[in-house]
JSON list of C-alpha atoms in Angstrom, two decimals:
[
{"chain": "A", "resi": 7, "resn": "UNK", "atom": "CA", "xyz": [-45.04, 62.56, -44.16]},
{"chain": "A", "resi": 8, "resn": "UNK", "atom": "CA", "xyz": [-42.79, 64.88, -46.15]},
{"chain": "A", "resi": 9, "resn": "UNK", "atom": "CA", "xyz": [-45.38, 67.67, -46.18]},
{"chain": "A", "resi": 10, "resn": "UNK", "atom": "CA", "xyz": [-45.42, 67.73, -42.38]},
{"chain": "A", "resi": 11, "resn": "UNK", "atom": "CA", "xyz": [-41.61, 67.81, -42.31]},
{"chain": "A", "resi": 12, "resn": "UNK", "atom": "CA", "xyz": [-41.51, 70.74, -44.76]},
{"chain": "A", "resi": 13, "resn": "UNK", "atom": "CA", "xyz": [-44.10, 72.62, -42.69]},
{"chain": "A", "resi": 14, "resn": "UNK", "atom": "CA", "xyz": [-42.13, 71.99, -39.50]},
{"chain": "A", "resi": 15, "resn": "UNK", "atom": "CA", "xyz": [-38.91, 73.25, -41.13]},
{"chain": "A", "resi": 16, "resn": "UNK", "atom": "CA", "xyz": [-40.78, 76.39, -42.21]},
{"chain": "A", "resi": 17, "resn": "UNK", "atom": "CA", "xyz": [-42.02, 77.03, -38.66]},
{"chain": "A", "resi": 18, "resn": "UNK", "atom": "CA", "xyz": [-38.55, 76.52, -37.19]},
{"chain": "A", "resi": 19, "resn": "UNK", "atom": "CA", "xyz": [-36.95, 78.85, -39.76]},
{"chain": "A", "resi": 20, "resn": "UNK", "atom": "CA", "xyz": [-39.54, 81.52, -38.93]},
{"chain": "A", "resi": 21, "resn": "UNK", "atom": "CA", "xyz": [-38.69, 81.11, -35.23]},
{"chain": "A", "resi": 22, "resn": "UNK", "atom": "CA", "xyz": [-35.01, 81.52, -36.05]},
{"chain": "A", "resi": 23, "resn": "UNK", "atom": "CA", "xyz": [-35.73, 84.59, -38.19]},
{"chain": "A", "resi": 24, "resn": "UNK", "atom": "CA", "xyz": [-37.70, 86.11, -35.31]},
{"chain": "A", "resi": 25, "resn": "UNK", "atom": "CA", "xyz": [-34.75, 85.41, -33.01]},
{"chain": "A", "resi": 26, "resn": "UNK", "atom": "CA", "xyz": [-32.33, 87.21, -35.32]},
{"chain": "A", "resi": 27, "resn": "UNK", "atom": "CA", "xyz": [-34.71, 90.13, -35.92]},
{"chain": "A", "resi": 28, "resn": "UNK", "atom": "CA", "xyz": [-35.26, 90.65, -32.20]},
{"chain": "A", "resi": 29, "resn": "UNK", "atom": "CA", "xyz": [-33.22, 93.30, -30.40]},
{"chain": "A", "resi": 30, "resn": "UNK", "atom": "CA", "xyz": [-32.15, 90.74, -27.81]},
{"chain": "A", "resi": 31, "resn": "UNK", "atom": "CA", "xyz": [-31.62, 87.92, -30.34]},
{"chain": "A", "resi": 32, "resn": "UNK", "atom": "CA", "xyz": [-28.34, 86.59, -31.70]},
{"chain": "A", "resi": 33, "resn": "UNK", "atom": "CA", "xyz": [-27.21, 84.47, -34.63]},
{"chain": "A", "resi": 34, "resn": "UNK", "atom": "CA", "xyz": [-26.01, 81.83, -32.18]},
{"chain": "A", "resi": 35, "resn": "UNK", "atom": "CA", "xyz": [-29.49, 81.66, -30.66]},
{"chain": "A", "resi": 36, "resn": "UNK", "atom": "CA", "xyz": [-31.02, 81.25, -34.11]},
{"chain": "A", "resi": 37, "resn": "UNK", "atom": "CA", "xyz": [-28.54, 78.46, -34.88]},
{"chain": "A", "resi": 38, "resn": "UNK", "atom": "CA", "xyz": [-29.49, 76.58, -31.72]},
{"chain": "A", "resi": 39, "resn": "UNK", "atom": "CA", "xyz": [-33.19, 77.07, -32.47]},
{"chain": "A", "resi": 40, "resn": "UNK", "atom": "CA", "xyz": [-32.70, 75.48, -35.89]},
{"chain": "A", "resi": 41, "resn": "UNK", "atom": "CA", "xyz": [-30.59, 72.71, -34.39]},
{"chain": "A", "resi": 42, "resn": "UNK", "atom": "CA", "xyz": [-32.62, 71.90, -31.26]},
{"chain": "A", "resi": 43, "resn": "UNK", "atom": "CA", "xyz": [-36.15, 72.58, -32.55]},
{"chain": "A", "resi": 44, "resn": "UNK", "atom": "CA", "xyz": [-35.63, 71.62, -36.17]},
{"chain": "A", "resi": 45, "resn": "UNK", "atom": "CA", "xyz": [-32.86, 69.29, -37.22]},
{"chain": "A", "resi": 46, "resn": "UNK", "atom": "CA", "xyz": [-32.61, 67.00, -34.19]},
{"chain": "A", "resi": 47, "resn": "UNK", "atom": "CA", "xyz": [-36.34, 66.27, -33.56]},
{"chain": "A", "resi": 48, "resn": "UNK", "atom": "CA", "xyz": [-37.10, 66.09, -37.27]},
{"chain": "A", "resi": 49, "resn": "UNK", "atom": "CA", "xyz": [-34.31, 63.61, -37.93]},
{"chain": "A", "resi": 50, "resn": "UNK", "atom": "CA", "xyz": [-35.54, 61.37, -35.10]},
{"chain": "A", "resi": 51, "resn": "UNK", "atom": "CA", "xyz": [-39.16, 61.48, -36.27]},
{"chain": "A", "resi": 52, "resn": "UNK", "atom": "CA", "xyz": [-38.28, 60.83, -39.92]},
{"chain": "A", "resi": 53, "resn": "UNK", "atom": "CA", "xyz": [-36.00, 57.95, -38.91]},
{"chain": "A", "resi": 54, "resn": "UNK", "atom": "CA", "xyz": [-38.74, 56.33, -36.83]},
{"chain": "A", "resi": 55, "resn": "UNK", "atom": "CA", "xyz": [-41.40, 56.84, -39.50]},
{"chain": "A", "resi": 56, "resn": "UNK", "atom": "CA", "xyz": [-39.18, 55.24, -42.13]},
{"chain": "A", "resi": 57, "resn": "UNK", "atom": "CA", "xyz": [-38.58, 52.06, -40.12]},
{"chain": "A", "resi": 58, "resn": "UNK", "atom": "CA", "xyz": [-41.39, 50.13, -41.80]},
{"chain": "A", "resi": 59, "resn": "UNK", "atom": "CA", "xyz": [-40.10, 50.95, -45.27]},
{"chain": "A", "resi": 60, "resn": "UNK", "atom": "CA", "xyz": [-36.58, 49.87, -44.33]},
{"chain": "A", "resi": 61, "resn": "UNK", "atom": "CA", "xyz": [-37.94, 46.60, -42.95]},
{"chain": "A", "resi": 62, "resn": "UNK", "atom": "CA", "xyz": [-39.89, 45.92, -46.16]},
{"chain": "A", "resi": 63, "resn": "UNK", "atom": "CA", "xyz": [-36.89, 46.72, -48.39]},
{"chain": "A", "resi": 64, "resn": "UNK", "atom": "CA", "xyz": [-34.71, 44.42, -46.29]},
{"chain": "A", "resi": 65, "resn": "UNK", "atom": "CA", "xyz": [-37.23, 41.60, -46.54]},
{"chain": "A", "resi": 66, "resn": "UNK", "atom": "CA", "xyz": [-37.43, 42.02, -50.32]},
{"chain": "A", "resi": 67, "resn": "UNK", "atom": "CA", "xyz": [-33.65, 42.02, -50.68]},
{"chain": "A", "resi": 68, "resn": "UNK", "atom": "CA", "xyz": [-33.21, 38.89, -48.55]},
{"chain": "A", "resi": 69, "resn": "UNK", "atom": "CA", "xyz": [-33.20, 35.70, -50.62]},
{"chain": "A", "resi": 70, "resn": "UNK", "atom": "CA", "xyz": [-36.10, 33.41, -49.93]},
{"chain": "A", "resi": 71, "resn": "UNK", "atom": "CA", "xyz": [-35.30, 30.19, -48.10]},
{"chain": "A", "resi": 72, "resn": "UNK", "atom": "CA", "xyz": [-36.70, 27.02, -49.73]},
{"chain": "A", "resi": 73, "resn": "UNK", "atom": "CA", "xyz": [-38.90, 24.88, -47.48]},
{"chain": "A", "resi": 74, "resn": "UNK", "atom": "CA", "xyz": [-37.19, 22.07, -45.63]},
{"chain": "A", "resi": 75, "resn": "UNK", "atom": "CA", "xyz": [-37.73, 18.52, -46.85]},
{"chain": "A", "resi": 76, "resn": "UNK", "atom": "CA", "xyz": [-38.40, 16.00, -44.15]},
{"chain": "A", "resi": 77, "resn": "UNK", "atom": "CA", "xyz": [-36.46, 12.84, -45.03]},
{"chain": "A", "resi": 78, "resn": "UNK", "atom": "CA", "xyz": [-35.61, 11.11, -41.76]},
{"chain": "A", "resi": 79, "resn": "UNK", "atom": "CA", "xyz": [-33.60, 8.18, -43.14]},
{"chain": "A", "resi": 80, "resn": "UNK", "atom": "CA", "xyz": [-31.88, 10.11, -45.99]},
{"chain": "A", "resi": 81, "resn": "UNK", "atom": "CA", "xyz": [-32.65, 7.43, -48.59]},
{"chain": "A", "resi": 82, "resn": "UNK", "atom": "CA", "xyz": [-34.56, 9.66, -50.99]},
{"chain": "A", "resi": 83, "resn": "UNK", "atom": "CA", "xyz": [-37.81, 7.67, -51.10]},
{"chain": "A", "resi": 84, "resn": "UNK", "atom": "CA", "xyz": [-41.16, 8.95, -49.97]},
{"chain": "A", "resi": 85, "resn": "UNK", "atom": "CA", "xyz": [-41.63, 8.85, -46.23]},
{"chain": "A", "resi": 86, "resn": "UNK", "atom": "CA", "xyz": [-44.35, 6.70, -44.79]},
{"chain": "A", "resi": 87, "resn": "UNK", "atom": "CA", "xyz": [-46.78, 7.63, -42.10]},
{"chain": "A", "resi": 88, "resn": "UNK", "atom": "CA", "xyz": [-45.00, 9.03, -39.05]},
{"chain": "A", "resi": 89, "resn": "UNK", "atom": "CA", "xyz": [-47.31, 7.14, -36.71]},
{"chain": "A", "resi": 90, "resn": "UNK", "atom": "CA", "xyz": [-47.33, 3.35, -36.93]},
{"chain": "A", "resi": 91, "resn": "UNK", "atom": "CA", "xyz": [-50.71, 1.88, -37.83]},
{"chain": "A", "resi": 92, "resn": "UNK", "atom": "CA", "xyz": [-52.63, 0.17, -35.06]},
{"chain": "A", "resi": 93, "resn": "UNK", "atom": "CA", "xyz": [-52.34, -3.61, -35.18]},
{"chain": "A", "resi": 94, "resn": "UNK", "atom": "CA", "xyz": [-55.60, -5.50, -35.35]},
{"chain": "A", "resi": 95, "resn": "UNK", "atom": "CA", "xyz": [-55.87, -8.71, -33.34]},
{"chain": "A", "resi": 96, "resn": "UNK", "atom": "CA", "xyz": [-57.24, -11.75, -35.13]},
{"chain": "A", "resi": 97, "resn": "UNK", "atom": "CA", "xyz": [-60.34, -13.37, -33.56]}
]
């Protein structure tokens, strides 16, 4: 990811150098080339490509939540079966 960013910065700086070296070029034009073709798009792309890493770091920094205990009557004993057993009729 960083190699592509470095290569893109190099291309944009060469475009700006060509703008300054041109007979019709200006320093202001070179500045806007660096800003509009280099800094702005590159910052957006690097921000979007780093989203997964930020999400992982946030998940690792967040304290883990212990699992919830199901204790419907709050008495502290083990809960029985949630469904009542079927009653068998005597013959």
